[in-house]
Short mmCIF file of N, CA, C and O in Angstrom, two decimals:
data_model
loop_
_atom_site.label_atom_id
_atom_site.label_comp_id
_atom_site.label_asym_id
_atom_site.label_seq_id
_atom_site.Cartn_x
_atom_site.Cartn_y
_atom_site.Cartn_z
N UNK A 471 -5.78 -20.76 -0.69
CA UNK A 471 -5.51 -19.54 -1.42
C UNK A 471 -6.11 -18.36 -0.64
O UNK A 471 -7.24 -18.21 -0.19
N UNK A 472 -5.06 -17.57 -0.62
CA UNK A 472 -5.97 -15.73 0.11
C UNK A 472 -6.70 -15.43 -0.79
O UNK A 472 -6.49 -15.81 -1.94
N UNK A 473 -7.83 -14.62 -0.39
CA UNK A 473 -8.64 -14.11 -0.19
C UNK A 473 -8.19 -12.18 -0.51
O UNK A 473 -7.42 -11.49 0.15
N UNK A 474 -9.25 -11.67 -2.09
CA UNK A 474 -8.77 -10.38 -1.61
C UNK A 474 -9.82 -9.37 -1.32
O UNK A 474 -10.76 -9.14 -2.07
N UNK A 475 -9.52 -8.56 0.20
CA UNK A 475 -10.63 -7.80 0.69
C UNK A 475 -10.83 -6.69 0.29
O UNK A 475 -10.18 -6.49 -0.73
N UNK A 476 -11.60 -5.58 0.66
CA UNK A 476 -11.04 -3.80 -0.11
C UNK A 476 -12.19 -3.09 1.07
O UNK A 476 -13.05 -3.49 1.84
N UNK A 477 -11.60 -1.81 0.65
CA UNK A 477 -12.35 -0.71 2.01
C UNK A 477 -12.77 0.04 0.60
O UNK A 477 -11.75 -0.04 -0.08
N UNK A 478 -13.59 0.62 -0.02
CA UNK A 478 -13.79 1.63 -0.79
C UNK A 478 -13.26 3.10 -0.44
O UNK A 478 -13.46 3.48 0.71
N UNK A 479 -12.67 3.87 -1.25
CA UNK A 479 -12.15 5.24 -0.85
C UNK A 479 -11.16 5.08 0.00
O UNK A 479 -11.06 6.25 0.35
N UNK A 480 -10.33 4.50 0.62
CA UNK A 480 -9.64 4.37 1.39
C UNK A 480 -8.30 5.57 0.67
O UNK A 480 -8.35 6.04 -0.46
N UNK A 481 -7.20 5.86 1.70
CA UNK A 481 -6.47 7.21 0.66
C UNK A 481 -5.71 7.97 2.03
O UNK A 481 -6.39 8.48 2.92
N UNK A 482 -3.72 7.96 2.06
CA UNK A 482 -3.34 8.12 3.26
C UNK A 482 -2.35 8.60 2.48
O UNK A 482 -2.13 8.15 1.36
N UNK A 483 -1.55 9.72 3.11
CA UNK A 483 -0.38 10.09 2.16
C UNK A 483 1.05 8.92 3.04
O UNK A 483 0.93 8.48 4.18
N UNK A 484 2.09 8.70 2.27
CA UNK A 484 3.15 8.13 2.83
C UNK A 484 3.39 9.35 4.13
O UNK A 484 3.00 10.51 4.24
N UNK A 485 4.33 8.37 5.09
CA UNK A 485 4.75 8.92 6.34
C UNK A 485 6.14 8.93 6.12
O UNK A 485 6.73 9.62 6.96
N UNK A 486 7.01 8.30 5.13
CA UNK A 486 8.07 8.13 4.84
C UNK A 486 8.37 7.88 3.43
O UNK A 486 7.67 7.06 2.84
N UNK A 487 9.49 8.61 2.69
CA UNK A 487 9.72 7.93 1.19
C UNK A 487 10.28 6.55 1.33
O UNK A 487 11.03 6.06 2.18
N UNK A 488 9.75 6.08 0.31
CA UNK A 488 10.17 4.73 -0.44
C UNK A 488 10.93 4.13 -1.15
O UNK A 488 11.06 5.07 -1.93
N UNK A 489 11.69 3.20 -1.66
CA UNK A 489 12.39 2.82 -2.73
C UNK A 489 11.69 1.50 -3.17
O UNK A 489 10.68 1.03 -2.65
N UNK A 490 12.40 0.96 -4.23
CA UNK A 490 11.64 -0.38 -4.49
C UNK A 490 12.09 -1.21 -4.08
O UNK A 490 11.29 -2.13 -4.28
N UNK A 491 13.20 -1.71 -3.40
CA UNK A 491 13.18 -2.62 -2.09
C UNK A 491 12.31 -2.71 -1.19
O UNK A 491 11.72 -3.77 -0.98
N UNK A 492 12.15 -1.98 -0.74
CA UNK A 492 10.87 -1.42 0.56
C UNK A 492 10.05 -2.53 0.31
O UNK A 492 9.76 -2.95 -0.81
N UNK A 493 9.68 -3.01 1.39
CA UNK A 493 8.02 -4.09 1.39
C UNK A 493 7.42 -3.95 2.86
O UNK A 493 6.74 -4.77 3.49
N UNK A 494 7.88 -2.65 3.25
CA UNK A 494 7.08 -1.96 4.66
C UNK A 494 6.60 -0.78 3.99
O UNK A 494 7.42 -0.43 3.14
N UNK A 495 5.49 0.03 4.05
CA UNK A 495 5.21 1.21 3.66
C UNK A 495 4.43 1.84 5.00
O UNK A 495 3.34 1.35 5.30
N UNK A 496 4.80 2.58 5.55
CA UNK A 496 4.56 4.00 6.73
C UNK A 496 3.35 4.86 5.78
O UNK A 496 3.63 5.35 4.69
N UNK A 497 2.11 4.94 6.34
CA UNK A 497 1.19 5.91 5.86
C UNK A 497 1.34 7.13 7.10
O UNK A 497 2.07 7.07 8.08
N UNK A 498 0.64 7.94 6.81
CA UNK A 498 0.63 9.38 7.72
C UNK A 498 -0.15 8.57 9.24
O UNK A 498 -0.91 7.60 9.23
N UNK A 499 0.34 9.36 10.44
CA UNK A 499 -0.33 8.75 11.65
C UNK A 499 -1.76 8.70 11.57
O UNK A 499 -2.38 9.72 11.28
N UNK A 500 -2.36 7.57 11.81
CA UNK A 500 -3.56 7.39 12.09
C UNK A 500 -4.21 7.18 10.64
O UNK A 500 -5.43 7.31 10.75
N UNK A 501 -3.93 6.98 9.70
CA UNK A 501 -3.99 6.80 8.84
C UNK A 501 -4.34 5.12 8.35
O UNK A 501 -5.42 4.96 7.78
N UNK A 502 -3.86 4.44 8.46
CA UNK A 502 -3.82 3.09 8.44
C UNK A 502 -5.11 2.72 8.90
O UNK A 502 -5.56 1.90 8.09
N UNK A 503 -5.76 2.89 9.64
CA UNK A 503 -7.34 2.21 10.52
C UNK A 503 -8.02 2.38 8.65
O UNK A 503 -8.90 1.58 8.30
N UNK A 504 -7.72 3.01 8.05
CA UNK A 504 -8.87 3.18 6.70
C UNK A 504 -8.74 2.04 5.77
O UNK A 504 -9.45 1.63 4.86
N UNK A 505 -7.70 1.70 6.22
CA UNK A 505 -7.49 0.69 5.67
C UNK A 505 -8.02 -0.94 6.00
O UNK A 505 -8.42 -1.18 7.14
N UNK A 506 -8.01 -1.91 5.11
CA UNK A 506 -8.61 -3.09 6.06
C UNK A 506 -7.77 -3.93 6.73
O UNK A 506 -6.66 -3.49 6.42
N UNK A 507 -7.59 -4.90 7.48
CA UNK A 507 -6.85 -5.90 7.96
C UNK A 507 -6.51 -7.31 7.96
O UNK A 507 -6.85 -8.34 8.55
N UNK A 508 -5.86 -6.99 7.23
CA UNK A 508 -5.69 -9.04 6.35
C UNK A 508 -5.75 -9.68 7.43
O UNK A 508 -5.61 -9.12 8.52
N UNK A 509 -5.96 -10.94 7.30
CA UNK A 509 -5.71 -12.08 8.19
C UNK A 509 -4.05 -12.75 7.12
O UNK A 509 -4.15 -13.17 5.97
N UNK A 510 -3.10 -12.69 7.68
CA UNK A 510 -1.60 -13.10 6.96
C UNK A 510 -1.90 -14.43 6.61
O UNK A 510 -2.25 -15.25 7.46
N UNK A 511 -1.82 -14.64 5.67
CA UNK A 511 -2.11 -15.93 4.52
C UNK A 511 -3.62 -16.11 4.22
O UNK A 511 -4.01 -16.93 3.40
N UNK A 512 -4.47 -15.26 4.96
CA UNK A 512 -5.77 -15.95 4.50
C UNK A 512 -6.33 -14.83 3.35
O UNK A 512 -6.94 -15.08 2.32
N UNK A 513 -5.86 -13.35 3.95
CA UNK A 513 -7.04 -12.32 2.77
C UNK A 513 -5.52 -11.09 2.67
O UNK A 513 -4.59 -10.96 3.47
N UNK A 514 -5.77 -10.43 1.49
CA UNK A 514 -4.91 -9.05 1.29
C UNK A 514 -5.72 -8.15 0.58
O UNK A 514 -6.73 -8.52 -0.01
N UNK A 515 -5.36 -7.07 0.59
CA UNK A 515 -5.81 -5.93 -0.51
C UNK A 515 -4.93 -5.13 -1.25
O UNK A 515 -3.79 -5.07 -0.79
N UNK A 516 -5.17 -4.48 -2.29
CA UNK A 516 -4.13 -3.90 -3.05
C UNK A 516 -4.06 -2.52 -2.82
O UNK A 516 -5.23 -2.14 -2.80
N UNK A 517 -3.56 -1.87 -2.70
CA UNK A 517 -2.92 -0.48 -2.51
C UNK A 517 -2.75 0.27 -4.17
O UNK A 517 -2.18 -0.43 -5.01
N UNK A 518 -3.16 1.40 -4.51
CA UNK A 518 -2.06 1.81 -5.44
C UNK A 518 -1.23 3.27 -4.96
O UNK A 518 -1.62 4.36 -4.53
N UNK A 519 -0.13 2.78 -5.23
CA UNK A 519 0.91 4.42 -5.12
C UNK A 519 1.12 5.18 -6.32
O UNK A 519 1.41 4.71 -7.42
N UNK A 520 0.95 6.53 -5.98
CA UNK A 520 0.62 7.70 -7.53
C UNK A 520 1.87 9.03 -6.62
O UNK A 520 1.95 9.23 -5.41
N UNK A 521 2.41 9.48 -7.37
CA UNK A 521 3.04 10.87 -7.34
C UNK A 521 2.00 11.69 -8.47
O UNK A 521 1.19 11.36 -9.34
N UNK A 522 2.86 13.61 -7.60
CA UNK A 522 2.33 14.33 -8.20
C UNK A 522 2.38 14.50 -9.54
O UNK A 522 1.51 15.11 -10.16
N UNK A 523 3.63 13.84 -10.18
CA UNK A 523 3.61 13.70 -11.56
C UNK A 523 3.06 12.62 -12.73
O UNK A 523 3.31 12.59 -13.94
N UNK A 524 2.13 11.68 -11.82
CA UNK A 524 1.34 11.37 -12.48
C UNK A 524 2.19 9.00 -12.11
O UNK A 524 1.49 7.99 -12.20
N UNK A 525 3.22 9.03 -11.86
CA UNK A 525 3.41 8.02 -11.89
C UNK A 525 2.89 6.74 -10.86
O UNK A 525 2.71 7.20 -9.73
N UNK A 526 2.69 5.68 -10.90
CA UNK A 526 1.98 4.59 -10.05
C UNK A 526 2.48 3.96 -10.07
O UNK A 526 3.39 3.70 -10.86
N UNK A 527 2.07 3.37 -9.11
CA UNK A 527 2.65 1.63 -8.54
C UNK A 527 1.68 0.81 -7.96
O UNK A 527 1.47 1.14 -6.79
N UNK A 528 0.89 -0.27 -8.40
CA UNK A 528 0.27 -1.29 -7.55
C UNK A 528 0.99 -2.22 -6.77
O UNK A 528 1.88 -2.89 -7.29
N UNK A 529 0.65 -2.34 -5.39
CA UNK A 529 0.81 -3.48 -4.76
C UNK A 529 -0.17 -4.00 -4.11
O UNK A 529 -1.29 -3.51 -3.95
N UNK A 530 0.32 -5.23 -3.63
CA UNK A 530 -0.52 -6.27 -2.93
C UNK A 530 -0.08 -6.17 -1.38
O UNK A 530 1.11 -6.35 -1.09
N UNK A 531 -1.13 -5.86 -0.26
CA UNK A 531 -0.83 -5.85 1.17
C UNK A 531 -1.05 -6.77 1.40
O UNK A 531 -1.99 -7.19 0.72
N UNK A 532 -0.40 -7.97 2.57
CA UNK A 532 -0.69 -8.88 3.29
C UNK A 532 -0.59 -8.86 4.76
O UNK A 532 -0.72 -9.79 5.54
N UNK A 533 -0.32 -7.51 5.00
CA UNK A 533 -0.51 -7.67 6.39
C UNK A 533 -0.56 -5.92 6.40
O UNK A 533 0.08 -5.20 5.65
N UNK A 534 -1.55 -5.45 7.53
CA UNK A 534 -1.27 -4.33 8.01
C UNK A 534 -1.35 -3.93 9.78
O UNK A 534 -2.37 -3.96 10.46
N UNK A 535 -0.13 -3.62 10.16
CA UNK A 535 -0.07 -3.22 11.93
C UNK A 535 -0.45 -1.83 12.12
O UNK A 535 0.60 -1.22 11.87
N UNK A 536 -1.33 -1.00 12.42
CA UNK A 536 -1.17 0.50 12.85
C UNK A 536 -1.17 1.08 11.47
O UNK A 536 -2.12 0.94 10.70
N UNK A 537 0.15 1.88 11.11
CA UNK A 537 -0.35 2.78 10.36
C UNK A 537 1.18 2.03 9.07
O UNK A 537 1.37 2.58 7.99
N UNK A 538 1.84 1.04 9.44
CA UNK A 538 2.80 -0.06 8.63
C UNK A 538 2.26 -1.28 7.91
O UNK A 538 2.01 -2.35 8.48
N UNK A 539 2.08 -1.01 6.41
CA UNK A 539 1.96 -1.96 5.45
C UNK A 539 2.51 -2.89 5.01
O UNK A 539 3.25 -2.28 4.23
N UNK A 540 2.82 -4.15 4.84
CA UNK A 540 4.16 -4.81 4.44
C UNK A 540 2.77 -5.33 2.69
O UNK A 540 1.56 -5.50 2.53
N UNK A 541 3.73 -5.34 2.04
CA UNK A 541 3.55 -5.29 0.58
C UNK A 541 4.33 -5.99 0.04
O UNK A 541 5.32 -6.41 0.63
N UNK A 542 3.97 -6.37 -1.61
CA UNK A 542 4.65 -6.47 -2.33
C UNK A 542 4.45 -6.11 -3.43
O UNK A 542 3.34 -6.06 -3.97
N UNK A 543 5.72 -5.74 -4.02
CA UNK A 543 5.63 -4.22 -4.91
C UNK A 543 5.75 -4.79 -6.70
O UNK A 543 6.22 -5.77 -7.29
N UNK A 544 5.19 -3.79 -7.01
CA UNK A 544 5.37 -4.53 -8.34
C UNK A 544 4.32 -5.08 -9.43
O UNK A 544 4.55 -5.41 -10.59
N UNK A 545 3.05 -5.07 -8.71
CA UNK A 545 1.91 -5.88 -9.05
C UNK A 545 0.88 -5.52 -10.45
O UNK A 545 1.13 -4.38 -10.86
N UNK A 546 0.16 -5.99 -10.98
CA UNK A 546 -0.64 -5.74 -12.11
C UNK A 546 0.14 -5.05 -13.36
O UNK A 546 -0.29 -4.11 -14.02
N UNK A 547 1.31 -5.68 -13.51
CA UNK A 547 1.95 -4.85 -14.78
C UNK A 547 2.70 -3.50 -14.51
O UNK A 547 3.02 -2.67 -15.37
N UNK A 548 2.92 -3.43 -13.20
CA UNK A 548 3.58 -2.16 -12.85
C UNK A 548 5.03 -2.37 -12.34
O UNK A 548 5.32 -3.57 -12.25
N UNK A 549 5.87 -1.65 -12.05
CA UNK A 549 6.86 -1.88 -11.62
C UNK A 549 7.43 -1.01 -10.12
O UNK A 549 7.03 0.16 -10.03
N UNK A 550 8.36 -1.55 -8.94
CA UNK A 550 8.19 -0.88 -8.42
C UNK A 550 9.31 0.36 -8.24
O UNK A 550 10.46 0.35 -8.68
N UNK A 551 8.83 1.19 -7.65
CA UNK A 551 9.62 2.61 -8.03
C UNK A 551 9.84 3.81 -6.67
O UNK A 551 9.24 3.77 -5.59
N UNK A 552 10.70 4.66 -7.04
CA UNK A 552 11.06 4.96 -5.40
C UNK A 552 9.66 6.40 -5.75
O UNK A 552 9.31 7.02 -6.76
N UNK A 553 9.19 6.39 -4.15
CA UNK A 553 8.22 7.61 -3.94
C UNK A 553 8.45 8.46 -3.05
O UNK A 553 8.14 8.15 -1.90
N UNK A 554 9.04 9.80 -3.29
CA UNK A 554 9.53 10.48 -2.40
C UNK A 554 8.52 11.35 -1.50
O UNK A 554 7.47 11.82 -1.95
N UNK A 555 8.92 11.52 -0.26
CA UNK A 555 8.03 12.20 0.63
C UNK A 555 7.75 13.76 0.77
O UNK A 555 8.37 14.48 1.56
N UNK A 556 6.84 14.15 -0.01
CA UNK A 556 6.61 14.98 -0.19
C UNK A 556 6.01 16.55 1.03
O UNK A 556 4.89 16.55 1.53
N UNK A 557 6.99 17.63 1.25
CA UNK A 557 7.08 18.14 2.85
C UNK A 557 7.00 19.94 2.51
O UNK A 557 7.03 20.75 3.44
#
């Protein structure tokens, strides 16, 4: 069974909008290092996504490359939902 890790304060705006298909998420460049780095099947951490109007989304990361999350969306009673990129 994985393992789940966490960075405290961690906090990156998207680099790209989303839909709820999506299970890659793009944070802003350089952004991603704040984050921690699963080992794929052994540890993940959860993410949550919020707009300015107040709505969220938890997911679960299992892998992160650079500043690309692969996720899965949907998690702790939430559902997942498109997040537009805000410019």
């Amino acid at each position: 069974m994985a393992d789940l890790i966490f960075t405290n304060n961690a906090s990156a705006l998207l680099a790209t909008s989303i839909v709820p298909a999506d299970t890659t998420i793009e944070v802003e460049t350089g952004f991603g290092t704040r984050f921690p780095q699963p080992s794929v099947g052994n540890t993940w951490f959860y993410i949550s996504l919020e707009d300015d109007s107040g709505n969220f989304e938890v997911c679960r990361c299992t892998d992160r490359v650079g500043d690309l999350l692969t996720v899965v969306r949907g998690q702790d009673n939430t559902t997942a939902q498109s997040f537009t990129l805000s410019v």
